[in-house]
């Protein structure tokens, strides 16, 4: 697999993952089980332009980042160990903080569909769509959905400008996405989420705890997270407010993660009341 050799992860931790924690044989079998370029063509939207920040970085040490099928093959195997104390519990924390009863849900930057599938399982009658910039990640997501017998739709797109309709969703989510985008992009994604939401709809963002991450610069060197420190210096709460979302609240999750929730305000209309004047001599009895 095309992995950079100069990262701390590859030099020191990779042998542990490869020989102890991960079934390398199973991963290679999955990698070789299909023509990834042909399979990803089912999702590939030729109108999607890849942003510079996305193309220019080797996320997690993988050459080409998420535009390399190796990223899709290895993502779940690695992530289960680097989202402590338990990846499933952390993703479930987002589900537990949903307050609406959505009929249409959009999971932005869905990756291999881990949170997308949880959303469908939590709201089986809702239409659930996962959107991601990588057609390879969508290929892996579709495989997982078929294995789980979960009916979700995956589409190739940019979370900054999805091309989906105004006010067409009740719930928009993003999990472990913002630390992998520059803050300006994260803010653009929140503005897009606000546009997509119906009045009263919710946005929920799951990611690393920004306060904690400000004191863990070593993560950038180990896992090659090029934007994580810029994310840590920001505030998802403030970004939501700037996007026009209200009732913003961030909850710590196991201290090292956070879920931020915001609501699309309900449009209010000023109502004018008539104040008729009376000219009669009616007297009011007091006492």
Tab-separated table of C-alpha atoms in Angstrom:
chain	number	residue	atom	x	y	z
A	1	UNK	CA	0.000	0.000	0.000
A	2	UNK	CA	1.238	3.489	-0.855
A	3	UNK	CA	2.171	4.916	2.524
A	4	UNK	CA	4.804	7.553	3.256
A	5	UNK	CA	7.790	6.169	5.159
A	6	UNK	CA	8.895	9.360	6.895
A	7	UNK	CA	5.995	9.851	9.303
A	8	UNK	CA	6.339	8.972	12.973
A	9	UNK	CA	3.351	6.681	12.651
A	10	UNK	CA	4.918	4.685	9.828
A	11	UNK	CA	8.338	4.489	11.456
A	12	UNK	CA	7.280	3.499	14.972
A	13	UNK	CA	3.585	2.600	15.275
A	14	UNK	CA	2.831	0.959	11.953
A	15	UNK	CA	4.580	-2.310	12.879
A	16	UNK	CA	2.333	-2.639	15.922
A	17	UNK	CA	-0.807	-2.069	13.871
A	18	UNK	CA	0.384	-4.282	11.041
A	19	UNK	CA	1.528	-7.260	13.055
A	20	UNK	CA	-0.596	-7.106	16.202
A	21	UNK	CA	-3.791	-5.064	15.875
A	22	UNK	CA	-4.788	-5.396	12.234
A	23	UNK	CA	-5.503	-8.417	10.083
A	24	UNK	CA	-3.258	-7.411	7.189
A	25	UNK	CA	-4.221	-10.503	5.194
A	26	UNK	CA	-7.897	-9.562	5.329
A	27	UNK	CA	-7.130	-5.977	4.311
A	28	UNK	CA	-5.067	-7.072	1.335
A	29	UNK	CA	-7.787	-9.502	0.314
A	30	UNK	CA	-10.345	-6.679	0.379
A	31	UNK	CA	-7.952	-4.374	-1.485
A	32	UNK	CA	-7.479	-6.986	-4.208
A	33	UNK	CA	-11.100	-8.069	-4.369
A	34	UNK	CA	-12.165	-5.374	-6.828
A	35	UNK	CA	-11.098	-2.857	-9.394
A	36	UNK	CA	-11.334	0.228	-7.204
A	37	UNK	CA	-11.259	2.681	-10.072
A	38	UNK	CA	-14.076	0.907	-11.889
A	39	UNK	CA	-16.129	0.502	-8.707
A	40	UNK	CA	-15.671	4.129	-7.733
A	41	UNK	CA	-16.910	5.233	-11.148
A	42	UNK	CA	-20.410	4.345	-9.926
A	43	UNK	CA	-20.180	7.343	-7.616
A	44	UNK	CA	-17.765	9.636	-9.404
A	45	UNK	CA	-19.351	12.947	-10.378
A	46	UNK	CA	-17.310	14.596	-13.157
A	47	UNK	CA	-18.632	17.989	-12.101
A	48	UNK	CA	-16.909	17.733	-8.709
A	49	UNK	CA	-13.674	19.726	-8.534
A	50	UNK	CA	-11.242	18.697	-5.801
A	51	UNK	CA	-10.107	21.646	-3.652
A	52	UNK	CA	-6.388	22.348	-3.369
A	53	UNK	CA	-6.317	21.629	0.359
A	54	UNK	CA	-7.735	18.165	-0.334
A	55	UNK	CA	-5.406	17.222	-3.180
A	56	UNK	CA	-2.187	18.576	-1.759
A	57	UNK	CA	-2.026	16.673	1.545
A	58	UNK	CA	-1.097	13.090	2.380
A	59	UNK	CA	-3.709	12.578	5.077
A	60	UNK	CA	-2.623	10.023	7.678
A	61	UNK	CA	0.578	9.383	5.746
A	62	UNK	CA	-1.195	7.858	2.735
A	63	UNK	CA	0.174	9.252	-0.513
A	64	UNK	CA	-2.649	11.066	-2.264
A	65	UNK	CA	-4.750	11.033	0.884
A	66	UNK	CA	-8.378	10.132	0.342
A	67	UNK	CA	-7.914	10.106	-3.418
A	68	UNK	CA	-6.012	6.849	-2.964
A	69	UNK	CA	-8.056	3.636	-2.517
A	70	UNK	CA	-5.623	2.540	0.207
A	71	UNK	CA	-7.137	5.225	2.441
A	72	UNK	CA	-10.567	3.651	2.048
A	73	UNK	CA	-9.237	0.136	2.658
A	74	UNK	CA	-7.368	1.001	5.843
A	75	UNK	CA	-9.579	3.723	7.343
A	76	UNK	CA	-11.860	1.579	9.502
A	77	UNK	CA	-9.064	-0.736	10.608
A	78	UNK	CA	-7.010	2.181	11.952
A	79	UNK	CA	-9.810	4.437	13.197
A	80	UNK	CA	-11.181	1.867	15.622
A	81	UNK	CA	-7.921	2.215	17.590
A	82	UNK	CA	-7.310	5.965	17.334
A	83	UNK	CA	-10.745	7.190	18.498
A	84	UNK	CA	-10.603	6.263	22.192
A	85	UNK	CA	-12.065	4.808	24.229
A	86	UNK	CA	-14.328	3.204	21.608
A	87	UNK	CA	-15.140	4.490	18.139
A	88	UNK	CA	-18.706	3.179	18.230
A	89	UNK	CA	-19.421	4.890	21.556
A	90	UNK	CA	-18.052	8.197	20.276
A	91	UNK	CA	-20.123	8.141	17.102
A	92	UNK	CA	-23.163	7.102	19.114
A	93	UNK	CA	-22.686	10.236	21.236
A	94	UNK	CA	-23.717	12.292	18.207
A	95	UNK	CA	-26.837	10.173	17.677
A	96	UNK	CA	-27.842	10.560	21.331
A	97	UNK	CA	-27.797	14.358	21.078
A	98	UNK	CA	-30.234	14.603	18.195
A	99	UNK	CA	-33.452	16.229	19.393
A	100	UNK	CA	-35.525	16.418	16.220
A	101	UNK	CA	-37.419	13.616	14.469
A	102	UNK	CA	-35.862	13.900	11.003
A	103	UNK	CA	-37.374	12.711	7.762
A	104	UNK	CA	-34.350	13.656	5.630
A	105	UNK	CA	-30.774	13.428	6.915
A	106	UNK	CA	-27.503	14.438	5.272
A	107	UNK	CA	-24.175	13.154	6.612
A	108	UNK	CA	-21.390	15.381	5.274
A	109	UNK	CA	-17.895	13.985	4.791
A	110	UNK	CA	-19.373	10.572	5.475
A	111	UNK	CA	-16.184	8.646	4.678
A	112	UNK	CA	-16.784	4.917	4.901
A	113	UNK	CA	-20.295	5.514	6.211
A	114	UNK	CA	-19.871	4.578	9.871
A	115	UNK	CA	-22.023	7.412	11.225
A	116	UNK	CA	-24.304	7.304	8.179
A	117	UNK	CA	-25.304	3.742	8.987
A	118	UNK	CA	-25.906	4.620	12.649
A	119	UNK	CA	-28.189	7.459	11.567
A	120	UNK	CA	-30.274	5.134	9.420
A	121	UNK	CA	-30.482	2.561	12.193
A	122	UNK	CA	-31.589	5.263	14.654
A	123	UNK	CA	-34.155	6.711	12.217
A	124	UNK	CA	-35.199	3.792	10.004
A	125	UNK	CA	-38.053	5.701	8.358
A	126	UNK	CA	-35.881	8.645	7.351
A	127	UNK	CA	-34.159	9.142	4.025
A	128	UNK	CA	-30.434	9.169	4.801
A	129	UNK	CA	-27.780	10.440	2.406
A	130	UNK	CA	-24.013	10.307	2.879
A	131	UNK	CA	-21.849	12.733	0.902
A	132	UNK	CA	-18.075	12.609	0.481
A	133	UNK	CA	-15.347	14.003	-1.778
A	134	UNK	CA	-13.675	10.622	-2.204
A	135	UNK	CA	-15.350	8.105	-4.526
A	136	UNK	CA	-13.123	5.420	-3.000
A	137	UNK	CA	-14.473	6.090	0.475
A	138	UNK	CA	-17.995	5.925	-0.951
A	139	UNK	CA	-17.192	2.550	-2.501
A	140	UNK	CA	-16.189	1.208	0.914
A	141	UNK	CA	-19.266	2.829	2.482
A	142	UNK	CA	-21.563	1.126	0.015
A	143	UNK	CA	-19.944	-2.234	0.765
A	144	UNK	CA	-20.599	-1.698	4.480
A	145	UNK	CA	-24.199	-0.671	3.887
A	146	UNK	CA	-24.855	-3.760	1.777
A	147	UNK	CA	-23.281	-6.026	4.379
A	148	UNK	CA	-25.391	-4.416	7.108
A	149	UNK	CA	-28.485	-4.494	4.869
A	150	UNK	CA	-29.011	-0.785	5.468
A	151	UNK	CA	-30.709	1.311	2.799
A	152	UNK	CA	-28.816	4.579	2.479
A	153	UNK	CA	-27.760	6.684	-0.501
A	154	UNK	CA	-24.175	7.778	-1.085
A	155	UNK	CA	-23.287	10.650	-3.383
A	156	UNK	CA	-20.018	12.192	-4.556
A	157	UNK	CA	-19.853	15.862	-3.665
A	158	UNK	CA	-18.175	18.731	-1.869
A	159	UNK	CA	-19.625	19.589	1.545
A	160	UNK	CA	-18.870	23.282	0.943
A	161	UNK	CA	-21.333	23.450	-1.945
A	162	UNK	CA	-23.362	20.272	-2.266
A	163	UNK	CA	-25.694	21.387	-5.048
A	164	UNK	CA	-28.633	20.056	-3.022
A	165	UNK	CA	-31.801	22.058	-2.535
A	166	UNK	CA	-32.431	24.875	-0.075
A	167	UNK	CA	-34.268	23.885	3.110
A	168	UNK	CA	-34.391	20.237	2.052
A	169	UNK	CA	-33.121	18.473	5.214
A	170	UNK	CA	-34.176	18.207	8.837
A	171	UNK	CA	-30.772	17.109	10.091
A	172	UNK	CA	-27.206	17.649	8.848
A	173	UNK	CA	-24.253	15.939	10.526
A	174	UNK	CA	-20.485	15.713	10.159
A	175	UNK	CA	-18.242	13.328	12.091
A	176	UNK	CA	-14.453	13.613	12.378
A	177	UNK	CA	-14.423	15.982	9.409
A	178	UNK	CA	-13.567	19.447	10.679
A	179	UNK	CA	-10.093	18.574	11.975
A	180	UNK	CA	-9.251	17.525	8.410
A	181	UNK	CA	-10.268	20.802	6.791
A	182	UNK	CA	-8.895	24.338	7.094
A	183	UNK	CA	-11.086	26.503	9.364
A	184	UNK	CA	-12.293	28.580	6.408
A	185	UNK	CA	-13.595	25.391	4.815
A	186	UNK	CA	-15.243	24.241	8.052
A	187	UNK	CA	-17.040	27.586	8.225
A	188	UNK	CA	-18.149	27.279	4.599
A	189	UNK	CA	-19.511	23.805	5.365
A	190	UNK	CA	-21.563	25.195	8.245
A	191	UNK	CA	-22.972	27.940	6.022
A	192	UNK	CA	-23.935	25.269	3.504
A	193	UNK	CA	-25.523	23.181	6.265
A	194	UNK	CA	-27.577	26.178	7.364
A	195	UNK	CA	-28.759	26.696	3.792
A	196	UNK	CA	-29.769	23.058	3.474
A	197	UNK	CA	-31.749	22.955	6.719
A	198	UNK	CA	-35.429	23.586	7.109
A	199	UNK	CA	-36.354	26.053	9.846
A	200	UNK	CA	-35.986	24.321	13.178
A	201	UNK	CA	-33.614	21.724	11.749
A	202	UNK	CA	-30.410	20.665	13.478
A	203	UNK	CA	-26.691	20.535	12.711
A	204	UNK	CA	-24.486	18.231	14.792
A	205	UNK	CA	-20.703	18.196	14.507
A	206	UNK	CA	-18.611	15.463	16.139
A	207	UNK	CA	-14.853	15.932	16.351
A	208	UNK	CA	-11.892	16.248	18.663
A	209	UNK	CA	-12.153	18.442	21.727
A	210	UNK	CA	-10.679	21.742	20.592
A	211	UNK	CA	-9.510	22.741	24.070
A	212	UNK	CA	-7.621	19.477	24.569
A	213	UNK	CA	-6.140	19.448	21.069
A	214	UNK	CA	-4.508	22.845	21.634
A	215	UNK	CA	-2.088	21.054	23.970
A	216	UNK	CA	-1.413	17.994	21.792
A	217	UNK	CA	0.615	19.203	18.838
A	218	UNK	CA	2.363	15.834	18.742
A	219	UNK	CA	-0.758	14.352	17.126
A	220	UNK	CA	0.025	16.288	13.964
A	221	UNK	CA	3.405	14.600	13.667
A	222	UNK	CA	2.237	11.105	14.508
A	223	UNK	CA	-0.842	10.798	12.334
A	224	UNK	CA	-0.091	13.502	9.772
A	225	UNK	CA	-3.125	15.667	10.425
A	226	UNK	CA	-2.186	18.825	8.492
A	227	UNK	CA	-5.093	20.974	9.697
A	228	UNK	CA	-5.712	19.713	13.210
A	229	UNK	CA	-3.903	22.523	15.025
A	230	UNK	CA	-5.728	25.185	13.017
A	231	UNK	CA	-8.964	23.414	13.963
A	232	UNK	CA	-7.890	23.333	17.612
A	233	UNK	CA	-7.310	27.072	17.710
A	234	UNK	CA	-10.851	27.764	16.515
A	235	UNK	CA	-14.328	27.390	17.990
A	236	UNK	CA	-17.103	25.361	16.404
A	237	UNK	CA	-19.538	27.271	18.624
A	238	UNK	CA	-18.431	30.570	17.127
A	239	UNK	CA	-18.415	29.166	13.605
A	240	UNK	CA	-22.007	27.991	14.024
A	241	UNK	CA	-23.064	31.414	15.229
A	242	UNK	CA	-21.367	33.034	12.232
A	243	UNK	CA	-23.309	30.658	9.977
A	244	UNK	CA	-26.602	31.902	11.432
A	245	UNK	CA	-27.291	28.877	13.618
A	246	UNK	CA	-28.717	29.353	17.080
A	247	UNK	CA	-29.067	27.613	20.447
A	248	UNK	CA	-25.491	26.394	20.024
A	249	UNK	CA	-24.146	23.983	22.596
A	250	UNK	CA	-20.969	21.901	22.818
A	251	UNK	CA	-20.768	18.831	25.025
A	252	UNK	CA	-17.506	17.118	25.930
A	253	UNK	CA	-17.476	13.412	25.115
A	254	UNK	CA	-14.998	11.356	27.136
A	255	UNK	CA	-13.029	14.606	27.571
A	256	UNK	CA	-11.106	14.260	24.303
A	257	UNK	CA	-14.017	14.585	21.875
A	258	UNK	CA	-16.888	17.025	21.509
A	259	UNK	CA	-20.325	17.226	19.895
A	260	UNK	CA	-21.601	20.664	18.915
A	261	UNK	CA	-25.276	21.143	18.127
A	262	UNK	CA	-26.963	24.126	16.511
A	263	UNK	CA	-30.455	24.893	15.249
A	264	UNK	CA	-31.656	26.714	12.153
A	265	UNK	CA	-33.799	29.531	13.574
A	266	UNK	CA	-37.495	29.490	12.832
A	267	UNK	CA	-38.405	32.449	10.662
A	268	UNK	CA	-40.378	34.958	12.649
A	269	UNK	CA	-42.803	37.455	11.255
A	270	UNK	CA	-43.804	40.577	13.084
A	271	UNK	CA	-47.487	40.715	13.810
A	272	UNK	CA	-49.214	44.098	14.126
A	273	UNK	CA	-52.220	44.287	16.398
A	274	UNK	CA	-54.965	46.845	15.995
A	275	UNK	CA	-55.579	49.031	19.007
A	276	UNK	CA	-59.097	50.380	18.565
A	277	UNK	CA	-59.943	53.561	20.352
A	278	UNK	CA	-63.222	53.883	22.203
A	279	UNK	CA	-65.242	57.028	22.498
A	280	UNK	CA	-68.054	55.789	24.679
A	281	UNK	CA	-68.406	56.722	28.316
A	282	UNK	CA	-68.306	53.191	29.671
A	283	UNK	CA	-67.333	53.156	33.302
A	284	UNK	CA	-65.638	50.227	34.959
A	285	UNK	CA	-66.693	49.060	38.348
A	286	UNK	CA	-63.807	48.635	40.737
A	287	UNK	CA	-64.146	46.749	43.941
